[in-house]
Amino acid sequence: MSQKLVTKKNRKVRRLRELYPEISIRILYQRDYLHLVAKYGLLDGADRPARTPTRGPGPPRVVRLTRAGVH
């Protein structure tokens, strides 16, 4: 999802919470949806395995890369 659309979605949710504070709402982003699809092994409409997420939730992990023979 493009950042412009995410910002728009967040703005709508903030406004909803201002107008209706008694309503509990949780935002699901595309990556959240893909994680649920992968977790429960759901299929898409064409009976093919669903697309798995490209990365896990949260910030990316930093991995230390070393060249062969260099310590």
mmCIF file of C-alpha atoms in Angstrom:
data_model
loop_
_atom_site.group_PDB
_atom_site.id
_atom_site.type_symbol
_atom_site.label_atom_id
_atom_site.label_comp_id
_atom_site.label_asym_id
_atom_site.label_seq_id
_atom_site.Cartn_x
_atom_site.Cartn_y
_atom_site.Cartn_z
ATOM 1 C CA MET A 1 0.000 0.000 0.000
ATOM 2 C CA SER A 2 1.388 3.392 -0.890
ATOM 3 C CA GLN A 3 2.311 5.758 1.921
ATOM 4 C CA LYS A 4 -0.232 8.301 0.679
ATOM 5 C CA LEU A 5 -3.043 5.787 1.182
ATOM 6 C CA VAL A 6 -1.732 4.686 4.599
ATOM 7 C CA THR A 7 -1.635 8.324 5.744
ATOM 8 C CA LYS A 8 -5.186 8.820 4.502
ATOM 9 C CA LYS A 9 -6.340 5.685 6.343
ATOM 10 C CA ASN A 10 -4.660 6.800 9.587
ATOM 11 C CA ARG A 11 -6.274 10.235 9.300
ATOM 12 C CA LYS A 12 -9.708 8.654 8.923
ATOM 13 C CA VAL A 13 -9.168 6.470 11.975
ATOM 14 C CA ARG A 14 -7.986 9.434 14.073
ATOM 15 C CA ARG A 15 -11.100 11.357 13.057
ATOM 16 C CA LEU A 16 -13.337 8.375 13.876
ATOM 17 C CA ARG A 17 -11.760 8.103 17.332
ATOM 18 C CA GLU A 18 -12.316 11.837 17.942
ATOM 19 C CA LEU A 19 -15.972 11.675 16.945
ATOM 20 C CA TYR A 20 -16.776 8.308 18.529
ATOM 21 C CA PRO A 21 -14.374 7.607 21.425
ATOM 22 C CA GLU A 22 -16.545 4.731 22.670
ATOM 23 C CA ILE A 23 -15.862 2.701 19.511
ATOM 24 C CA SER A 24 -12.873 0.379 19.609
ATOM 25 C CA ILE A 25 -11.129 0.095 16.250
ATOM 26 C CA ARG A 26 -8.023 -1.726 15.039
ATOM 27 C CA ILE A 27 -6.291 -0.915 11.761
ATOM 28 C CA LEU A 28 -5.219 -3.792 9.536
ATOM 29 C CA TYR A 29 -2.579 -2.999 6.971
ATOM 30 C CA GLN A 30 -1.802 -5.122 3.928
ATOM 31 C CA ARG A 31 1.119 -6.862 5.635
ATOM 32 C CA ASP A 32 -1.135 -7.764 8.590
ATOM 33 C CA TYR A 33 -3.668 -9.292 6.206
ATOM 34 C CA LEU A 34 -0.951 -11.259 4.388
ATOM 35 C CA HIS A 35 0.380 -12.599 7.687
ATOM 36 C CA LEU A 36 -3.093 -13.835 8.641
ATOM 37 C CA VAL A 37 -3.548 -15.475 5.232
ATOM 38 C CA ALA A 38 -0.182 -17.233 5.577
ATOM 39 C CA LYS A 39 -0.798 -18.206 9.204
ATOM 40 C CA TYR A 40 -4.122 -19.879 8.491
ATOM 41 C CA GLY A 41 -3.165 -21.256 5.060
ATOM 42 C CA LEU A 42 -6.034 -19.573 3.266
ATOM 43 C CA LEU A 43 -6.289 -19.725 -0.502
ATOM 44 C CA ASP A 44 -7.015 -16.881 -2.861
ATOM 45 C CA GLY A 45 -9.996 -16.948 -5.244
ATOM 46 C CA ALA A 46 -8.237 -19.076 -7.900
ATOM 47 C CA ASP A 47 -7.520 -22.018 -5.519
ATOM 48 C CA ARG A 48 -3.802 -21.293 -5.526
ATOM 49 C CA PRO A 49 -1.674 -20.960 -2.416
ATOM 50 C CA ALA A 50 -1.972 -17.431 -1.057
ATOM 51 C CA ARG A 51 0.953 -15.036 -1.428
ATOM 52 C CA THR A 52 3.171 -15.046 1.614
ATOM 53 C CA PRO A 53 4.387 -11.782 3.134
ATOM 54 C CA THR A 54 7.698 -10.426 1.897
ATOM 55 C CA ARG A 55 8.920 -9.602 5.413
ATOM 56 C CA GLY A 56 7.853 -10.029 9.003
ATOM 57 C CA PRO A 57 6.097 -7.400 11.083
ATOM 58 C CA GLY A 58 8.112 -4.792 12.930
ATOM 59 C CA PRO A 59 11.370 -3.111 12.048
ATOM 60 C CA PRO A 60 13.825 -4.915 9.788
ATOM 61 C CA ARG A 61 16.584 -6.891 11.498
ATOM 62 C CA VAL A 62 20.180 -5.861 10.925
ATOM 63 C CA VAL A 63 22.350 -8.755 9.793
ATOM 64 C CA ARG A 64 26.126 -8.595 9.899
ATOM 65 C CA LEU A 65 27.587 -9.720 6.600
ATOM 66 C CA THR A 66 31.197 -10.854 6.320
ATOM 67 C CA ARG A 67 33.266 -11.751 3.301
ATOM 68 C CA ALA A 68 34.853 -15.174 3.049
ATOM 69 C CA GLY A 69 38.235 -15.217 4.776
ATOM 70 C CA VAL A 70 37.696 -11.855 6.513
ATOM 71 C CA HIS A 71 36.888 -11.852 10.236
#
